[in-house]
XYZ file of C-alpha atoms in Angstrom:
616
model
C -68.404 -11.060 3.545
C -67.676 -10.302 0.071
C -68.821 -13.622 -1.907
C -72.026 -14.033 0.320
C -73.069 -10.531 -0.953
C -72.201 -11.157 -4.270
C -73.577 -14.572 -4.221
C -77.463 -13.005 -3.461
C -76.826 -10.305 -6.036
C -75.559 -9.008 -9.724
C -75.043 -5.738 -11.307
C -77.688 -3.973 -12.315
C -76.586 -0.880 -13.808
C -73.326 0.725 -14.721
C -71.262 2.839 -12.691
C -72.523 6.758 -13.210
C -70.643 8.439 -10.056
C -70.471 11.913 -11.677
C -71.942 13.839 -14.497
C -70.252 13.828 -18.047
C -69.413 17.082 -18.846
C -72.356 17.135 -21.651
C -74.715 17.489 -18.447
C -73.592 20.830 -17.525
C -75.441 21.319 -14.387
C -73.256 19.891 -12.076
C -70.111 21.753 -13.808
C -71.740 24.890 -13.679
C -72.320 24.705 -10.040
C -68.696 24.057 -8.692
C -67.300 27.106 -6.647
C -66.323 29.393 -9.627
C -62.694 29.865 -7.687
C -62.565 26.312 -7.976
C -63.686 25.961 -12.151
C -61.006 28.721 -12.624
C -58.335 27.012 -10.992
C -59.354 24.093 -12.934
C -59.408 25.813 -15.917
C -55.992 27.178 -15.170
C -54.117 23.740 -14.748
C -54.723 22.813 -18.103
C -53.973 25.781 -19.644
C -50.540 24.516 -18.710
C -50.574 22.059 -21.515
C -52.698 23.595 -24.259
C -50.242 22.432 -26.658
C -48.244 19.999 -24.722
C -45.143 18.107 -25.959
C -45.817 14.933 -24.298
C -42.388 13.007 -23.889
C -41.890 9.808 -26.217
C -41.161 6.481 -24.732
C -38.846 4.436 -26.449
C -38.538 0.368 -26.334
C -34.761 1.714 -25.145
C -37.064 3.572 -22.176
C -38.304 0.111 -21.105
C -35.140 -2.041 -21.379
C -33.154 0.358 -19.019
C -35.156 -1.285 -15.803
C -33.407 -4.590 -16.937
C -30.260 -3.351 -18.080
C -29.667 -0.562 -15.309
C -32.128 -1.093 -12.855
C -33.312 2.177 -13.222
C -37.142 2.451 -13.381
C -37.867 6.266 -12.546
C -36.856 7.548 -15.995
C -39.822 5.044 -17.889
C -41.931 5.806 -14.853
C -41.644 9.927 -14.764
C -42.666 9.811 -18.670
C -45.234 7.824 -18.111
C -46.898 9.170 -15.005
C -46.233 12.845 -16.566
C -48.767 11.420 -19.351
C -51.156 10.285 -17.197
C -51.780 13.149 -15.078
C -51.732 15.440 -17.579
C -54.291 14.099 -19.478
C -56.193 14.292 -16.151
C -55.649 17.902 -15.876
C -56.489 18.450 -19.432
C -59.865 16.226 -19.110
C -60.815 18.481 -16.366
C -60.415 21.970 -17.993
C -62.640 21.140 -20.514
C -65.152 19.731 -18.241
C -65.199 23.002 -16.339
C -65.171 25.065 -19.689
C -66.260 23.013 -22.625
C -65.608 25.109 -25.064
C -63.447 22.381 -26.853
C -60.598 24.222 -26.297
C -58.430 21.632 -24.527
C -59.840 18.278 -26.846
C -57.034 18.129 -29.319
C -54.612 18.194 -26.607
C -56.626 15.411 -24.824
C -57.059 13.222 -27.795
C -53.156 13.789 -28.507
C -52.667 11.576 -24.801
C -55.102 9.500 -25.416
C -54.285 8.408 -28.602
C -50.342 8.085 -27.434
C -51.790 6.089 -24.403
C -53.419 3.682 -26.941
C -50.426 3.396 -28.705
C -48.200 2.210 -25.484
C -46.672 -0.848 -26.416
C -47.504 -2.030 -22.904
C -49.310 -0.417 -19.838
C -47.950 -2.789 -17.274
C -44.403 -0.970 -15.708
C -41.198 -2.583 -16.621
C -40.427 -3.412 -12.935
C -43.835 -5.655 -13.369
C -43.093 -7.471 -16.683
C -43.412 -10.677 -15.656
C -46.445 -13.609 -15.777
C -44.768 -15.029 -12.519
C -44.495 -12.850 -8.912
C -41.758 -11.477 -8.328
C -40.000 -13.653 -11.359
C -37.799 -12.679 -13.854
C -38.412 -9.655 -15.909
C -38.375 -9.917 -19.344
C -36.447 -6.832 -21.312
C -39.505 -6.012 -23.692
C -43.033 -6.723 -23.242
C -45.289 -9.544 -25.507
C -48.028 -7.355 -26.792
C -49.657 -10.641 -27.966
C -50.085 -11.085 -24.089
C -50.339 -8.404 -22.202
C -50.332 -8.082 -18.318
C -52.647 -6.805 -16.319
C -50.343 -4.924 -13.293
C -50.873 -2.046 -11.020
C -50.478 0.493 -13.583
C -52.245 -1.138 -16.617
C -54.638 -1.223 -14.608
C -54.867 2.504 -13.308
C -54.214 3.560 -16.874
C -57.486 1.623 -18.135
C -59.442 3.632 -15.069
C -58.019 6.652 -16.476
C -58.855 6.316 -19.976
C -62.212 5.119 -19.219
C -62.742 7.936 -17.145
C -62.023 10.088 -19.789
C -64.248 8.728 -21.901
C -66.765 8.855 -19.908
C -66.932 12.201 -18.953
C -66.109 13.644 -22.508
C -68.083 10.693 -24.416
C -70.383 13.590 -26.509
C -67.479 15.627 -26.696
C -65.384 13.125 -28.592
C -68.297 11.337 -30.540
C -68.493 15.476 -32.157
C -64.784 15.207 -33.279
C -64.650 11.682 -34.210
C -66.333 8.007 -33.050
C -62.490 6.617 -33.416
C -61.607 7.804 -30.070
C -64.254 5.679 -27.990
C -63.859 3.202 -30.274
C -59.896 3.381 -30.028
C -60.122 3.409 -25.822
C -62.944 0.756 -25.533
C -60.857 -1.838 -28.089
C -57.480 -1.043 -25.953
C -59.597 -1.473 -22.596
C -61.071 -5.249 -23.743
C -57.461 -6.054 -25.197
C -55.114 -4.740 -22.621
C -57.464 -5.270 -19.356
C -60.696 -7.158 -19.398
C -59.919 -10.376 -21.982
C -56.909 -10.731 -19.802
C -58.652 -10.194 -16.575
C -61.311 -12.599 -17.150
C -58.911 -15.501 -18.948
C -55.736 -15.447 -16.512
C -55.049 -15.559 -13.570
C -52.337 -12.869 -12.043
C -50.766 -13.574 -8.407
C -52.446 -10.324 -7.133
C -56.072 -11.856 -7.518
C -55.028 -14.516 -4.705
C -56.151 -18.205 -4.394
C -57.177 -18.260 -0.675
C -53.413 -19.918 0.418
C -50.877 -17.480 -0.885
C -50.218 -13.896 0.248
C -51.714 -10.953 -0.985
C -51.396 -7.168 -0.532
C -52.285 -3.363 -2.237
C -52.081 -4.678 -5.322
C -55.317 -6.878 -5.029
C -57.837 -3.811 -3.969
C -56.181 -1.217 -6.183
C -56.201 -3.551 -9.630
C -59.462 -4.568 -8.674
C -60.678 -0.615 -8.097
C -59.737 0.229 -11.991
C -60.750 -3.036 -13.135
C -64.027 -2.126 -12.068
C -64.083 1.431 -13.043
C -62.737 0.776 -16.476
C -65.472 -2.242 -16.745
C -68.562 -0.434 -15.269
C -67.854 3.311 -16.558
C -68.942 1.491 -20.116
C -71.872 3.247 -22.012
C -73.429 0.009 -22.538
C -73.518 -3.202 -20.257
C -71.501 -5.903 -21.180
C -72.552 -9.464 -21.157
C -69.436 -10.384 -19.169
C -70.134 -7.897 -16.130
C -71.783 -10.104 -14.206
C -67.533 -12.404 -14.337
C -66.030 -9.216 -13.557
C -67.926 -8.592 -10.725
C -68.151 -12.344 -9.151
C -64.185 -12.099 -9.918
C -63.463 -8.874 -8.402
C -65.624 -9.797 -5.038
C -63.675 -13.157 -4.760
C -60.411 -11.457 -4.793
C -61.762 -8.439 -2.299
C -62.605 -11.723 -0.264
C -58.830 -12.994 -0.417
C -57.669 -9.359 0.249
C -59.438 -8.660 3.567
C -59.154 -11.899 4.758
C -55.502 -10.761 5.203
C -56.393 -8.352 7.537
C -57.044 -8.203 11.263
C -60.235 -7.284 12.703
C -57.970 -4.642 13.395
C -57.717 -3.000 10.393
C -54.126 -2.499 10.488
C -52.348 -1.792 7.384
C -49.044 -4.049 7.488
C -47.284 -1.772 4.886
C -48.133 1.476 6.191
C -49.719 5.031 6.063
C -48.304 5.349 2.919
C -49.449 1.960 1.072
C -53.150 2.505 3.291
C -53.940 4.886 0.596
C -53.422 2.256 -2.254
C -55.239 -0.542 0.346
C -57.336 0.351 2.204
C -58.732 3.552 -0.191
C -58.406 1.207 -2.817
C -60.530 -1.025 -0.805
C -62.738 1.716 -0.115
C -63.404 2.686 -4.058
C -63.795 -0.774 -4.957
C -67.061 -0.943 -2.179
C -67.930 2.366 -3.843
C -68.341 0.600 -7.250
C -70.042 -2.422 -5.999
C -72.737 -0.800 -3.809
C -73.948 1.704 -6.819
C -73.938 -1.425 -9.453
C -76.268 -3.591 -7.349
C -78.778 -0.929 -5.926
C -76.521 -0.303 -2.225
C -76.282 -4.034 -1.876
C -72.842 -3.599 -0.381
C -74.086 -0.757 2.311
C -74.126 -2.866 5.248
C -70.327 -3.703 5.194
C -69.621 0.065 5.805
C -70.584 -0.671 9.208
C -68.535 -4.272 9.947
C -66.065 -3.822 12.438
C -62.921 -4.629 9.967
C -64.101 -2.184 7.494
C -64.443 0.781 10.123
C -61.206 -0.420 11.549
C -59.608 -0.176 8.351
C -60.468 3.194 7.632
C -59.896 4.556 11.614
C -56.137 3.216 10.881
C -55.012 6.243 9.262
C -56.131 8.363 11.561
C -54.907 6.611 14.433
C -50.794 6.362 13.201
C -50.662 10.172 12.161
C -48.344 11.863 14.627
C -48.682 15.662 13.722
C -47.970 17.685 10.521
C -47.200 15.336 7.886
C -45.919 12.994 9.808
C -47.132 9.181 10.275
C -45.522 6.209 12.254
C -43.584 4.450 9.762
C -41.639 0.870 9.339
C -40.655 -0.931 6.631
C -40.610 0.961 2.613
C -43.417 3.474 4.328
C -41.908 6.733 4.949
C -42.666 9.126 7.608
C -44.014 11.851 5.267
C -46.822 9.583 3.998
C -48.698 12.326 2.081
C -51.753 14.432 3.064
C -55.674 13.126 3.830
C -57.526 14.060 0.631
C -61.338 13.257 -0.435
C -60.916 9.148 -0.432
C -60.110 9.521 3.581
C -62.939 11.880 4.246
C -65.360 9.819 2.250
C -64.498 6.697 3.838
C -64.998 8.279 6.973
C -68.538 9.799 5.879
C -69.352 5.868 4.963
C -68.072 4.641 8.173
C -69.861 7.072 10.218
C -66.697 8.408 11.758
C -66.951 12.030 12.205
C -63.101 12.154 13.598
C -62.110 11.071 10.097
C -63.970 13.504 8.538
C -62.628 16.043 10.244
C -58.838 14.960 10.584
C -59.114 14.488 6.635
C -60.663 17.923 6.389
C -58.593 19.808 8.105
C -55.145 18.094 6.332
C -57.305 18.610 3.101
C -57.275 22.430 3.804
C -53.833 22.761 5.150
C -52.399 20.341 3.085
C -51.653 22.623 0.278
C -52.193 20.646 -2.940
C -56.093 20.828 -3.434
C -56.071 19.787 -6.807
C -53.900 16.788 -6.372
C -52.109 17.548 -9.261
C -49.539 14.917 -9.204
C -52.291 12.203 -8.531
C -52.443 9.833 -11.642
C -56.105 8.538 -10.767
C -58.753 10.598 -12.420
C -61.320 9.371 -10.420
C -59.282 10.576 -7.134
C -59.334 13.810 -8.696
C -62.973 13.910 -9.369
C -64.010 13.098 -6.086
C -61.940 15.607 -4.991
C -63.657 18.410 -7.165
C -67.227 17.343 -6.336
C -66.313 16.865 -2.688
C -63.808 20.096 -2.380
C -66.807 22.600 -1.003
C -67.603 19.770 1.650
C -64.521 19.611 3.297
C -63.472 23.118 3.100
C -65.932 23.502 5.327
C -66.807 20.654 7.415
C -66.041 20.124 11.094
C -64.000 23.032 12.047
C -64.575 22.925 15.487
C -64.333 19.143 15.465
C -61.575 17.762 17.892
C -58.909 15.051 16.653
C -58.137 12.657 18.967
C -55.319 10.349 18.474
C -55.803 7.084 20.748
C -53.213 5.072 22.174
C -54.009 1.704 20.373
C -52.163 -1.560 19.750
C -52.557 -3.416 16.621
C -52.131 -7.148 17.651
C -52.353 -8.305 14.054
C -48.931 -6.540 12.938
C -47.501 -5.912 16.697
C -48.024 -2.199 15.714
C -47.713 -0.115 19.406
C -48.465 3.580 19.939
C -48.680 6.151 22.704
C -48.974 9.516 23.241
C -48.840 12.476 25.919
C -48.936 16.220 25.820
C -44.930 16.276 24.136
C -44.392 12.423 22.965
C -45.547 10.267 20.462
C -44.388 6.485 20.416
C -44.200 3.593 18.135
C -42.682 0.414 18.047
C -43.030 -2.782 16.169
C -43.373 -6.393 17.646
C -44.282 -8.174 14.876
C -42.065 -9.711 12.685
C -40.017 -9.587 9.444
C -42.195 -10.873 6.938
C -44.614 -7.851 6.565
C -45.260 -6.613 3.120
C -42.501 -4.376 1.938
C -40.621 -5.537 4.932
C -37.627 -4.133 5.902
C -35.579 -6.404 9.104
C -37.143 -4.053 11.906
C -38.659 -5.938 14.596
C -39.023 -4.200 17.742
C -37.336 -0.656 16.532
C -38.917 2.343 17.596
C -39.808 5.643 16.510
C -40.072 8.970 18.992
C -41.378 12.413 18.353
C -41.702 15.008 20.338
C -43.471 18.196 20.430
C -44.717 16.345 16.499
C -40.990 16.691 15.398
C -39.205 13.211 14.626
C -36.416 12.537 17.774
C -35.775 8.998 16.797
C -36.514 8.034 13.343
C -36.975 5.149 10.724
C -35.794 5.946 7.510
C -38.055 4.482 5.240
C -36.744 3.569 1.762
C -34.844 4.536 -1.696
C -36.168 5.234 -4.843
C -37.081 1.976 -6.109
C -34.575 -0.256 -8.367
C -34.585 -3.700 -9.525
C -32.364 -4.580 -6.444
C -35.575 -3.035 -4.093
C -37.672 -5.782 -5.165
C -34.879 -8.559 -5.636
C -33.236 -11.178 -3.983
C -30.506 -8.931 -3.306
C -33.108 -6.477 -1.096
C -31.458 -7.049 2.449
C -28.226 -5.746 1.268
C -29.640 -2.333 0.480
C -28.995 -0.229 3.759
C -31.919 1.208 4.280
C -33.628 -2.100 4.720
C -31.052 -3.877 7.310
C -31.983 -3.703 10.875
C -28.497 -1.974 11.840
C -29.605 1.279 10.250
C -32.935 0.910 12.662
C -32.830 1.451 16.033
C -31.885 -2.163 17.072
C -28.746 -4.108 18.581
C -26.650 -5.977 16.351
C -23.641 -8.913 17.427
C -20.761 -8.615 16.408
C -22.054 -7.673 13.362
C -25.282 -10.149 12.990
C -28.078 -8.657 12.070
C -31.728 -9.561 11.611
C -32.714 -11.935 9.055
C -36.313 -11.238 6.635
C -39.029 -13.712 6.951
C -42.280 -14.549 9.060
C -40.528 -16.640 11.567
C -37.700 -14.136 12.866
C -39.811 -11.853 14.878
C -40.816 -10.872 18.976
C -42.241 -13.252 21.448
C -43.155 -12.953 24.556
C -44.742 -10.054 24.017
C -46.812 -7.874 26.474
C -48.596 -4.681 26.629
C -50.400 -1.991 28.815
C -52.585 0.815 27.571
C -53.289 3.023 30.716
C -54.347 6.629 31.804
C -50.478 7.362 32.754
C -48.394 4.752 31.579
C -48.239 2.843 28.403
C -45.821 0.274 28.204
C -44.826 -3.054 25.996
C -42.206 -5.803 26.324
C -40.794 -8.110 24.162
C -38.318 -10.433 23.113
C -36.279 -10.085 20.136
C -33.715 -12.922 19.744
C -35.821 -14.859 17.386
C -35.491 -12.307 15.268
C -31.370 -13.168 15.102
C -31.097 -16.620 13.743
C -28.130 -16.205 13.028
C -26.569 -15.321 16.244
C -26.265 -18.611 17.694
C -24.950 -17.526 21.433
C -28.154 -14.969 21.694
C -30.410 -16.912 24.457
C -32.520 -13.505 24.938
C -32.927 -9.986 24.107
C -35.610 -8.274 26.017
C -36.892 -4.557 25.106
C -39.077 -2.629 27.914
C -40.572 0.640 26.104
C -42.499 2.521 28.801
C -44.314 6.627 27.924
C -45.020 7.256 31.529
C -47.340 10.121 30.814
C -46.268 13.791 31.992
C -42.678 12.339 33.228
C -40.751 10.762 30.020
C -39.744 7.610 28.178
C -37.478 4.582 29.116
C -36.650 2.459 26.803
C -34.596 -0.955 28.708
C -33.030 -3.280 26.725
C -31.471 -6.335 28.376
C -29.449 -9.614 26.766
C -28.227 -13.117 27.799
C -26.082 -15.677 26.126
C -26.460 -19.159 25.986
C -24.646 -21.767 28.231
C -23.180 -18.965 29.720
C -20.937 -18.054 26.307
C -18.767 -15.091 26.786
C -17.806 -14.492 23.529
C -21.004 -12.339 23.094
C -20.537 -8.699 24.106
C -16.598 -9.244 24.171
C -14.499 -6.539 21.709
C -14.347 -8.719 19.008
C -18.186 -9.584 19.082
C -19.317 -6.762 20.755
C -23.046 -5.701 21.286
C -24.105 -2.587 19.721
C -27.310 -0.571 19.554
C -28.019 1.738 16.544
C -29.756 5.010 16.953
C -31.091 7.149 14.066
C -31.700 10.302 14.546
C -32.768 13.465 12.359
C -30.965 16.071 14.025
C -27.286 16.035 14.980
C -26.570 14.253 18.230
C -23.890 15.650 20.847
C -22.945 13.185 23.520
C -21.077 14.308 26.313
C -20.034 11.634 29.507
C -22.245 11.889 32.000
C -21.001 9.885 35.123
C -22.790 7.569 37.665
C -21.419 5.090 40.045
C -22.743 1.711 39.099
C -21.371 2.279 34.951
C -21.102 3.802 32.145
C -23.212 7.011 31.136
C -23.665 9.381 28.556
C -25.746 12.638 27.756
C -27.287 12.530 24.667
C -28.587 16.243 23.176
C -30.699 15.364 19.895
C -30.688 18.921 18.149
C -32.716 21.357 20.139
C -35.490 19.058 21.055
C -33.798 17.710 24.278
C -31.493 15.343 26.013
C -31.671 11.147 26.947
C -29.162 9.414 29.295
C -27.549 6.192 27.773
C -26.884 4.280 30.620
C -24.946 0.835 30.349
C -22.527 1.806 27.101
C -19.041 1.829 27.413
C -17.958 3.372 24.209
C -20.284 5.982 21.682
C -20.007 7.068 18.284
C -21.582 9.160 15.660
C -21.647 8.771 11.902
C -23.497 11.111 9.016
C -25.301 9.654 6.324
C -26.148 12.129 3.438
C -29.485 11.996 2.100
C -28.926 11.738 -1.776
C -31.546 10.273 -2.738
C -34.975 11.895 -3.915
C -37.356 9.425 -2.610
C -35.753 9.648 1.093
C -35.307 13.519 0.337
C -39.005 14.263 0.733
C -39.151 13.387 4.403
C -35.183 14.132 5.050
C -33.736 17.555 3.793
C -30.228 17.091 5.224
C -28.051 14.362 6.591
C -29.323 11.911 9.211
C -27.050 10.359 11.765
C -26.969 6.620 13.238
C -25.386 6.616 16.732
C -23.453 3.405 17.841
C -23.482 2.825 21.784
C -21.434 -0.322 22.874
C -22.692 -2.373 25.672
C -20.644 -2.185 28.639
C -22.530 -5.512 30.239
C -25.674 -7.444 29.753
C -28.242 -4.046 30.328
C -28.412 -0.683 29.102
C -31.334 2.108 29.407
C -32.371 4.840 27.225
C -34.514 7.692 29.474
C -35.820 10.783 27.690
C -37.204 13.271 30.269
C -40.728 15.323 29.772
């Protein structure tokens, strides 16, 4: 798709998405509630402090583990100077340049750009303490802080050239150095081979790669590699995807895939004359955009497995554009609407100055585009990831039957997510702040990530194991008018458990009535040390809202009442023993979806078959 475009074609002109703020026209003409505001954010930091990062700074991620305290710093830099480039675009009076060239000049004068986490030539290797600034690596954020600079510099090229030529100068010699000499002349894991996995990383280095490269005020000889390079690696990226479209990682990591993706198509249909239009309209592309649309539940919620967590952040201008390219009007609108009700307009913690300019020259659009437009949310099953979902008047449903070898996988095969009435019931928990344990060979022994604290059975204390092979066979699915069901079987997912012939889940949404949710178990050769007290068999439940259980008595076993908050009740059927237990949310990262404790309920099997139902 990718090569045989690039293969008929070249650039032929640079990159020139929105006017430099020397050509005043289009500034002038932004909603004058919108220049204000504009004007407004950076008065924040006329004058700004900007925090100093010391070598110390970057050795803590090796020494510690901790990589938020290098990270805030750094990302506090970054989109500042965006907020600071964007007053004086809506003003230019000059009045914000010094503090601008103060942040770019300490941005030049990084010892690295690459993060700590991702100081290493090797994926997923060993960090090294300090970064080799005789050899720099070209990583997510180097990456997105060449796009930023060059962004900068494009937009407020005149502006600087009046104070000083040092400043382009300064930016252009740090963007050959620090991202296209090593582009061109290595080769980093994340621009794939054709054999071994890729993921986000590919599409969003390549996106500021290319904006850095073709935001240049004069072509560069070595264009023409960038681009041939950057289509190759687009290549190896969506030839990890389904026809699909779905994104293995999530909601949350769609916006640094499949936007990325989107940007990156941006770039290469203006270079070559809308060479790249057509692919707008292939059936992966359009899936990949519809995907975000079809896993939001309500609110700010999204389905979520693995490190993707429920509150996955609001549509902005990248989802409405891609929908506008796509020719989806119910992506338009959806993105609209959580554009206008979202709250943060300005996307003033977004590090990406492009994002942000989109966003101003697309801000009148959506404020006012498809009002009256319905949102529908289809039932849909991703066969490419196992993804299920399905929804009535009160329920949404998810569960995953793929396996354990997703990108930023956590050991969750076959768990399931309810909401009702768009409020989470049953939950997944998403992830922690990120450490060097998160990323690490030690990452299964972080909580959050084990499929005990998902809701999923585990014997005797075995628990799933991570990898491609351990996932759901058997699988089967119906999408109707007043049912939607799937089956599976998850036992390959517990290699571990050698007695575990079979465990089969049943997850029916009959529409209008309620949810069951079966689960059923044999062991091998007739073993009955399975499911006896000292290897018993025992289902987790996470919930959001405190669970009371109270007995609840029927003649052929054992049966409890289940009361999750105030959204409703579920009969357990088939336990013979339950128990609750609070987990405190402590940590920030899990704190923006969770603002108190959650709670994991443990229901023993009483026999070979128990069954969740969850009335209308």
């Amino acid at each position: 798709m990718m090569i045989e475009i690039a293969s008929k074609t070249k650039p032929v002109s640079l990159f020139t998405p929105f006017s430099p703020a020397s050509c005043r026209g289009p500034w002038e003409n932004l909603p004058t509630d919108l220049k204000e505001r504009l004007i407004h954010q950076g008065e924040q930091f006329l004058n700004f402090k900007f925090p100093s990062i010391l070598a110390t700074d970057f050795m803590a991620f090796c020494r510690t583990g901790n990589r938020v305290n290098y990270e805030d710093k750094l990302f506090q830099r970054m989109t500042i100077l965006d907020s600071l480039v964007l007053a004086e675009c809506a003003e230019y009076k000059g009045r914000f340049l010094d503090d601008i060239i103060n942040a770019v000049f300490l941005m030049c004068e990084e010892s690295a750009w690459q993060l700590p986490a991702h100081n290493t030539y090797i994926q997923d290797g060993p960090k090294k303490i300090l970064p080799d600034i005789t050899n720099p690596i070209v990583d997510l954020f180097a990456a997105e802080t060449g796009a930023i600079l060059a962004m900068a510099e494009y937009l407020l090229r005149d502006a600087f050239l009046s104070v000083s030529p040092a400043i382009s100068v300064a930016i252009n010699h740090n963007l050959e150095t620090r991202v296209f000499k090593p582009y061109l002349e290595n080769h980093f894991w994340w621009m794939g081979d054709g054999s071994s996995h890729v993921n986000n990383w590919t599409s969003w280095c390549t996106q500021n790669v290319l904006l850095a490269a073709f935001t240049r005020e004069k072509p560069n000889p070595r264009h023409e590699d960038i681009f041939q390079k950057a289509c190759q690696s687009l290549e190896y990226f969506l030839a990890e995807y389904g026809e699909d479209g779905c994104c293995d990682e999530g909601a949350q990591y769609f916006r640094h895939a499949g936007l990325t993706l989107f940007n990156c198509l941006e770039v290469l249909n203006a270079i070559t004359d809308q060479k790249f239009s057509t692919i707008y309209q292939e059936t992966k592309i359009r899936n990949i955009a519809s995907y975000i649309l079809n896993v939001h539940i309500h609110g700010p919620y999204y389905v979520n497995f693995a490190d993707c967590s429920p509150v996955a952040g609001r549509c902005n201008v990248r989802e409405y554009l891609f929908g506008k390219r796509t020719d989806n009007p119910q992506l338009m609108a959806f993105a609209a609407e959580d554009y206008r009700t979202g709250g943060d307009q300005l996307t003033l913690d977004e590090h990406n100055l492009f994002y942000r300019l989109q966003t101003v020259f697309t801000h009148e659009e959506m404020m006012n585009y498809g009002k009256e437009e319905p949102v529908i949310h289809p039932d849909i099953f991703y066969e490419s990831v196992g993804l299920f979902l399905a929804r009535d008047s009160r329920y949404c449903v998810a569960v995953k039957a793929g396996d354990n070898g997703d990108s930023h996988n956590h050991n969750d095969t076959g768990s399931f997510t309810i909401y009702k009435d768009g409020n989470p019931m049953f939950i997944d928990v998403g992830v922690e702040s990120y450490t060097a344990k998160t990323f690490s060979p030690q990452r299964y022994e972080i909580w959050a990530m084990q499929s005990a604290y998902h809701n999923l059975p585990t014997f005797g204390g075995i628990m799933q194991k991570d990898g491609e092979c351990y996932g759901a066979k058997e699988v089967s699915y119906e999408l109707g008018q007043n049912q939607a069901c799937i089956s599976m079987d998850l036992s390959p997912a517990y290699p571990e458990c050698e007695e575990l012939a079979s465990y089969v889940r049943f997850v029916c949404l009959e529409k209008g009535k309620g949810i069951t949710i079966s689960d059923s178990w044999k062991s091998k050769d007739g073993c009955r040390s399975l499911g006896a007290p000292q290897q018993p068999v025992v289902l987790s439940l996470m919930t959001y809202e405190k669970p009371t259980i109270k007995p609840h008595s029927l003649q052929n076993g054992n049966s409890y009442t289940m009361t999750v908050g105030n959204l409703g009740s579920c009969l357990l059927h088939g336990f013979s023993q339950i128990e609750t237990e609070e987990i405190p949310i402590t940590d920030p990262r899990l704190g923006i979806a969770w603002k108190h404790s959650i709670y994991r309920t443990l229901a023993v099997f009483g026999g070979q078959k128990a069954t969740i139902f969850i009335e209308e």
